[in-house]
């Protein structure tokens, strides 16, 4: 009965989404705010992949209609917690007699999200830990939810996105969601990243507790900190320190290790009292091939050179340009919007003029969707980079991106 209810609700959301898109295609004014409210109300209760998709969409707030982006952003800040009785069910499934492992588990979640929630606990030895608990039965409903998500993604045909490309986008999304249910893989990622950055005193990563972890629960050391989304009003020195560390870390991940943390939800990052960057969640880590990095750097180089023909060539190589007729005017406007962040000297990521220009481009990007389409194998990468950019915006980062990218361009040129 519960699964049928989920299916009906997802199908209803798909119908409302399709109605809004159809109204836009027919020249009307879609009520994006109402649609966003419906998505929030439905998906925050459903949990699972559909809510995760909406959270991912919310991080593309430079492209989505503003009213829709504002409503979806609530899914990053708020998620109705699963009742304790259901979480207790998952804990018993993992441990049997919970009291053989813990003297206390807080019923109120430390954090809640789309695929699970986190509770603080105290071990028999007196150590405070956190338990990331997978929502009961989530693996069972995953495939059912994904079928409905595929239908929603299929609405992209109205924007002339080929079915083959939509299928490829869906498969990358589905693979990423299935990976997030693999707590063993996340525990291994935590261990790998702790070893990788053990000599970097600016970065803190929780320790996985393998002896307390399993299929349904991931146990980690408790690392307290101020969530990134709460740092907007923090001291400027702290914000700039965290922003610099975040930018350095992303660069090192891409250009040294060929990986990237692909869940840039602001709740996955925090700062401790010393201003060190804390990275909590490693459920989504993706490999980034060297060829993909080079192609993206060629696109950035062409953009900063204000060369629309070179931008088109780079997009073709990325697989993001289809059909006939390069939208050269759109390329020029994009270059004019992005270039200010890469001028010599420190640039302010909180400069609203940049965001305004990017948002003004949104309708033009949608209108050119028959020629500009997301490369099928870069959904998670694009989402991650976009989300990390907006985290820097939240921190009001001031970075010299010109100085940062110059050696990266040279590195790519030498390959």
XYZ file of C-alpha atoms in Angstrom:
415
model
C 0.000 0.000 0.000
C 2.816 2.391 0.926
C 4.601 1.755 -2.380
C 1.411 2.394 -4.373
C 0.979 5.677 -2.499
C 4.517 6.733 -3.418
C 3.871 5.896 -7.050
C 0.628 7.886 -7.163
C 2.293 10.905 -5.586
C 5.255 10.812 -7.955
C 2.976 10.429 -10.948
C 0.981 13.420 -9.733
C 4.136 15.496 -9.404
C 5.157 14.433 -12.892
C 1.799 15.557 -14.258
C 2.092 18.947 -12.577
C 5.653 19.359 -13.831
C 4.573 18.453 -17.347
C 1.696 20.914 -17.178
C 3.996 23.751 -16.188
C 6.458 22.950 -18.974
C 3.674 22.598 -21.554
C 2.211 25.932 -20.529
C 5.625 27.533 -21.024
C 6.063 25.891 -24.420
C 2.679 27.263 -25.493
C 3.735 30.792 -24.587
C 1.977 31.036 -21.219
C 3.347 31.932 -17.799
C 3.990 28.837 -15.719
C 3.349 29.113 -11.983
C 6.827 27.964 -10.963
C 6.288 28.972 -7.331
C 3.237 26.732 -7.000
C 5.046 23.879 -8.706
C 8.028 24.292 -6.380
C 5.768 24.264 -3.325
C 4.099 21.074 -4.539
C 7.475 19.435 -5.093
C 8.675 20.424 -1.634
C 5.562 19.174 0.124
C 5.515 15.867 -1.725
C 9.198 15.024 -1.926
C 10.240 15.986 1.607
C 7.822 13.304 2.842
C 8.701 10.672 0.243
C 12.477 10.771 0.731
C 14.516 8.662 -1.658
C 15.665 9.337 -5.222
C 12.865 11.721 -6.220
C 13.731 14.108 -3.395
C 17.414 13.709 -4.201
C 16.704 14.741 -7.784
C 14.907 17.865 -6.598
C 17.829 18.739 -4.309
C 20.182 18.362 -7.263
C 17.952 20.598 -9.374
C 17.921 23.245 -6.647
C 21.688 23.602 -6.937
C 21.309 24.658 -10.580
C 19.765 27.947 -9.413
C 21.581 29.907 -12.089
C 19.509 28.134 -14.755
C 16.160 27.351 -13.154
C 13.293 29.864 -13.081
C 13.919 31.913 -9.872
C 10.608 31.040 -8.195
C 11.155 27.325 -8.770
C 14.793 27.529 -7.617
C 13.791 29.307 -4.391
C 11.240 26.637 -3.506
C 13.513 23.724 -4.361
C 16.276 25.289 -2.268
C 14.099 24.586 0.768
C 14.834 20.897 0.205
C 18.489 21.661 0.965
C 17.582 23.361 4.228
C 14.630 21.325 5.396
C 13.780 17.661 5.281
C 11.095 16.108 7.425
C 12.836 13.542 9.650
C 11.789 9.921 9.577
C 9.882 8.922 12.748
C 12.129 7.404 15.396
C 10.213 4.138 15.284
C 11.316 3.597 11.681
C 14.917 4.533 12.438
C 14.891 2.199 15.439
C 13.722 -0.534 13.078
C 16.792 0.004 10.892
C 19.116 0.040 13.905
C 17.723 -3.241 15.189
C 18.106 -4.733 11.720
C 21.783 -3.718 11.806
C 22.745 -4.460 15.427
C 20.116 -6.740 16.901
C 20.314 -5.713 20.558
C 21.312 -2.038 20.316
C 22.311 -1.922 23.992
C 25.185 -4.302 23.295
C 26.839 -1.487 21.334
C 25.543 1.841 22.656
C 24.558 3.330 25.998
C 22.600 6.107 24.301
C 21.257 7.059 20.870
C 19.618 10.440 20.428
C 16.150 10.057 18.928
C 16.241 13.517 17.384
C 18.351 13.390 14.212
C 21.598 15.306 14.050
C 20.824 15.857 10.349
C 18.305 14.500 7.848
C 18.411 14.261 4.097
C 16.972 12.401 1.143
C 18.492 8.935 1.602
C 19.102 8.729 5.344
C 19.561 10.665 8.554
C 22.251 11.019 11.182
C 21.905 10.408 14.914
C 24.454 10.973 17.679
C 25.228 8.003 19.896
C 27.514 7.011 22.760
C 29.392 3.712 22.633
C 29.902 1.381 25.602
C 33.396 2.856 25.864
C 31.970 6.357 26.239
C 32.923 7.637 22.776
C 30.469 9.984 21.055
C 29.865 8.873 17.473
C 27.381 9.584 14.709
C 25.304 6.947 12.961
C 24.182 7.559 9.380
C 21.061 5.415 9.160
C 19.605 4.426 5.824
C 15.857 4.861 5.652
C 14.175 1.471 6.165
C 13.133 -0.203 2.945
C 14.770 2.469 0.780
C 16.618 -0.077 -1.331
C 13.314 -1.861 -2.003
C 11.550 1.251 -3.314
C 14.551 2.685 -5.167
C 13.836 1.026 -8.492
C 10.132 1.850 -8.287
C 10.914 5.516 -7.612
C 13.448 5.581 -10.417
C 10.788 4.463 -12.888
C 8.770 7.554 -12.026
C 11.847 9.780 -12.095
C 12.559 8.452 -15.597
C 9.078 9.614 -16.627
C 9.725 13.077 -15.208
C 13.105 13.300 -16.957
C 11.351 12.200 -20.150
C 9.595 15.569 -20.165
C 12.878 16.915 -21.536
C 11.641 15.792 -24.966
C 9.491 18.923 -24.959
C 12.753 20.872 -25.111
C 13.915 18.803 -28.079
C 16.379 16.727 -26.054
C 16.793 13.382 -27.867
C 15.490 10.301 -26.072
C 18.915 8.635 -26.210
C 20.429 11.571 -24.348
C 17.650 11.567 -21.763
C 18.197 7.846 -21.240
C 21.921 8.397 -20.727
C 21.272 11.214 -18.243
C 18.864 8.981 -16.352
C 21.346 6.105 -16.196
C 24.055 8.353 -14.736
C 21.615 9.687 -12.161
C 20.394 6.193 -11.291
C 23.939 4.860 -10.929
C 24.808 7.715 -8.591
C 21.753 7.078 -6.421
C 22.436 3.342 -6.238
C 26.007 4.086 -5.202
C 24.765 6.251 -2.320
C 23.080 3.209 -0.797
C 26.432 1.405 -0.584
C 27.626 2.315 2.901
C 30.644 0.033 2.606
C 31.861 2.060 -0.363
C 31.312 5.294 1.564
C 33.243 3.963 4.551
C 36.108 3.072 2.214
C 35.960 6.566 0.683
C 36.158 8.141 4.134
C 39.245 6.070 4.925
C 40.836 6.900 1.558
C 40.255 10.628 1.938
C 41.501 10.679 5.533
C 44.738 9.117 4.383
C 44.968 11.428 1.366
C 44.634 14.610 3.416
C 46.206 13.544 6.699
C 49.045 16.034 6.202
C 46.733 18.940 5.344
C 45.957 20.605 8.661
C 43.182 22.699 7.078
C 40.909 19.726 6.348
C 39.075 17.459 8.808
C 37.368 14.227 7.712
C 35.493 11.940 10.134
C 36.957 8.523 10.820
C 34.857 5.561 9.641
C 34.175 3.021 12.372
C 34.119 -0.217 10.428
C 33.377 -2.357 13.488
C 30.081 -0.485 14.002
C 29.136 -0.117 10.338
C 27.195 -2.363 7.999
C 24.674 -2.458 5.203
C 22.126 -0.178 6.886
C 24.260 2.006 9.173
C 27.516 3.908 8.684
C 29.238 4.821 11.958
C 31.747 7.676 12.099
C 33.632 9.684 14.667
C 31.774 12.780 15.851
C 33.328 15.971 14.483
C 31.403 19.067 15.634
C 31.374 22.183 13.520
C 29.365 25.128 12.246
C 27.513 24.149 9.060
C 28.636 26.004 5.962
C 25.174 27.485 5.413
C 25.434 29.132 8.854
C 28.790 30.760 8.082
C 27.281 33.510 5.931
C 27.168 35.793 8.974
C 30.491 34.617 10.419
C 33.641 36.690 10.753
C 35.079 37.538 7.335
C 38.474 36.081 8.197
C 36.888 32.713 8.993
C 34.789 32.719 5.823
C 37.758 33.537 3.618
C 39.887 30.849 5.266
C 37.208 28.205 4.679
C 36.576 29.422 1.115
C 40.267 29.265 0.237
C 40.556 25.748 1.643
C 37.438 24.651 -0.262
C 38.768 26.071 -3.550
C 42.207 24.503 -3.003
C 40.640 21.139 -2.176
C 38.410 21.077 -5.270
C 41.395 21.958 -7.480
C 43.579 19.261 -5.944
C 40.825 16.678 -6.269
C 40.353 17.354 -9.971
C 43.905 17.951 -11.159
C 45.893 15.697 -8.830
C 43.591 12.818 -7.918
C 41.059 12.760 -10.774
C 38.142 12.542 -8.355
C 35.491 14.889 -7.054
C 33.117 14.954 -4.108
C 29.846 15.032 -6.052
C 27.346 15.983 -3.338
C 27.993 19.691 -2.679
C 24.920 20.069 -0.448
C 25.870 22.839 2.014
C 24.960 20.539 4.907
C 27.847 18.236 3.994
C 30.422 20.886 4.931
C 31.226 22.763 8.121
C 34.013 24.636 9.882
C 35.464 23.949 13.314
C 36.497 26.576 15.856
C 39.900 26.921 14.167
C 38.351 27.621 10.781
C 39.263 24.220 9.368
C 37.048 22.738 6.658
C 35.076 19.672 7.763
C 33.789 17.326 5.052
C 31.123 14.958 6.332
C 29.498 12.962 3.553
C 31.280 10.794 0.989
C 28.319 8.901 -0.419
C 28.930 10.397 -3.858
C 32.509 10.467 -5.096
C 33.038 10.323 -8.848
C 36.051 9.678 -11.028
C 36.876 12.497 -13.449
C 38.889 11.289 -16.461
C 41.818 13.403 -17.552
C 40.309 13.860 -21.016
C 37.155 15.324 -19.455
C 39.166 17.828 -17.425
C 41.118 18.884 -20.500
C 37.938 19.388 -22.523
C 36.410 21.530 -19.774
C 39.548 23.627 -19.486
C 39.496 24.206 -23.255
C 35.920 25.461 -22.917
C 36.890 27.770 -20.059
C 39.888 29.064 -22.001
C 37.749 29.828 -25.039
C 35.193 31.545 -22.806
C 37.805 33.766 -21.172
C 39.196 34.588 -24.627
C 35.682 35.658 -25.688
C 36.028 33.358 -28.697
C 32.536 32.035 -29.575
C 33.785 29.742 -32.355
C 36.308 28.118 -30.022
C 33.572 27.808 -27.371
C 31.413 25.972 -29.891
C 34.272 23.618 -30.813
C 34.871 22.906 -27.125
C 31.188 22.168 -26.523
C 31.109 19.832 -29.509
C 34.116 17.966 -28.078
C 32.363 17.756 -24.712
C 29.259 16.332 -26.338
C 27.179 19.310 -25.264
C 26.388 20.716 -28.703
C 23.986 19.077 -31.111
C 22.284 19.943 -34.371
C 22.919 22.883 -36.648
C 23.551 26.539 -35.961
C 25.867 27.496 -33.132
C 24.239 30.094 -30.814
C 27.190 32.478 -31.117
C 25.366 35.426 -29.560
C 24.596 33.324 -26.489
C 28.252 32.314 -26.259
C 29.277 35.981 -26.303
C 26.843 36.847 -23.542
C 28.002 33.884 -21.495
C 31.627 34.958 -21.837
C 30.733 38.499 -20.771
C 28.917 37.121 -17.712
C 31.593 34.675 -16.571
C 34.795 36.565 -17.398
C 34.627 39.110 -14.545
C 35.256 36.347 -11.994
C 38.542 35.520 -13.750
C 39.984 39.015 -14.079
C 43.373 39.575 -12.362
C 43.190 40.189 -8.648
C 40.688 39.099 -6.005
C 37.124 38.843 -7.263
C 34.051 38.787 -5.046
C 31.899 35.675 -5.517
C 29.022 37.436 -3.761
C 28.853 40.099 -6.484
C 25.145 40.003 -7.342
C 25.815 41.446 -10.777
C 27.373 38.152 -11.859
C 24.404 36.127 -10.598
C 21.943 38.531 -12.176
C 23.593 38.206 -15.566
C 23.715 34.413 -15.312
C 20.052 34.295 -14.355
C 19.135 36.627 -17.217
C 20.755 34.107 -19.562
C 18.551 31.295 -18.286
C 15.624 31.781 -20.691
C 18.030 31.980 -23.622
C 19.715 28.732 -22.583
C 16.322 27.003 -22.367
C 15.400 28.400 -25.772
C 18.578 26.947 -27.289
C 18.080 23.507 -25.708
C 17.717 21.912 -29.134
C 21.382 22.781 -29.722
C 22.817 23.035 -26.196
C 22.265 19.877 -24.206
C 24.021 18.511 -21.136
C 26.674 15.942 -22.024
C 25.229 12.588 -21.061
C 28.160 11.543 -18.863
C 28.687 14.802 -16.960
C 25.443 15.179 -15.005
C 27.017 14.529 -11.601
C 30.214 16.417 -12.459
C 28.307 19.490 -13.640
C 26.070 19.353 -10.601
C 29.091 19.072 -8.283
C 31.005 21.974 -9.809
C 27.892 24.149 -9.851
C 27.113 23.307 -6.234
C 30.668 24.033 -5.092
C 30.498 27.379 -6.915
C 27.368 28.322 -4.979
C 29.033 27.259 -1.727
C 31.769 29.792 -2.491
C 29.047 32.348 -3.151
C 27.495 31.590 0.263
C 30.885 32.132 1.887
C 31.238 35.475 0.058
C 34.584 34.208 -1.143
C 37.173 36.608 -2.537
C 39.540 34.635 -4.740
C 42.073 35.421 -7.428
C 40.772 32.996 -10.010
C 43.083 34.415 -12.680
C 46.143 33.391 -10.659
C 44.554 30.066 -9.760
C 43.701 29.007 -13.294
C 46.896 30.154 -15.045
C 49.011 27.164 -13.897
C 46.096 24.815 -14.616
C 45.932 26.019 -18.223
C 49.692 25.486 -18.511
C 49.368 21.995 -17.041
C 46.701 21.047 -19.597
C 48.746 22.551 -22.434
C 51.757 20.378 -21.513
C 49.737 17.149 -21.656
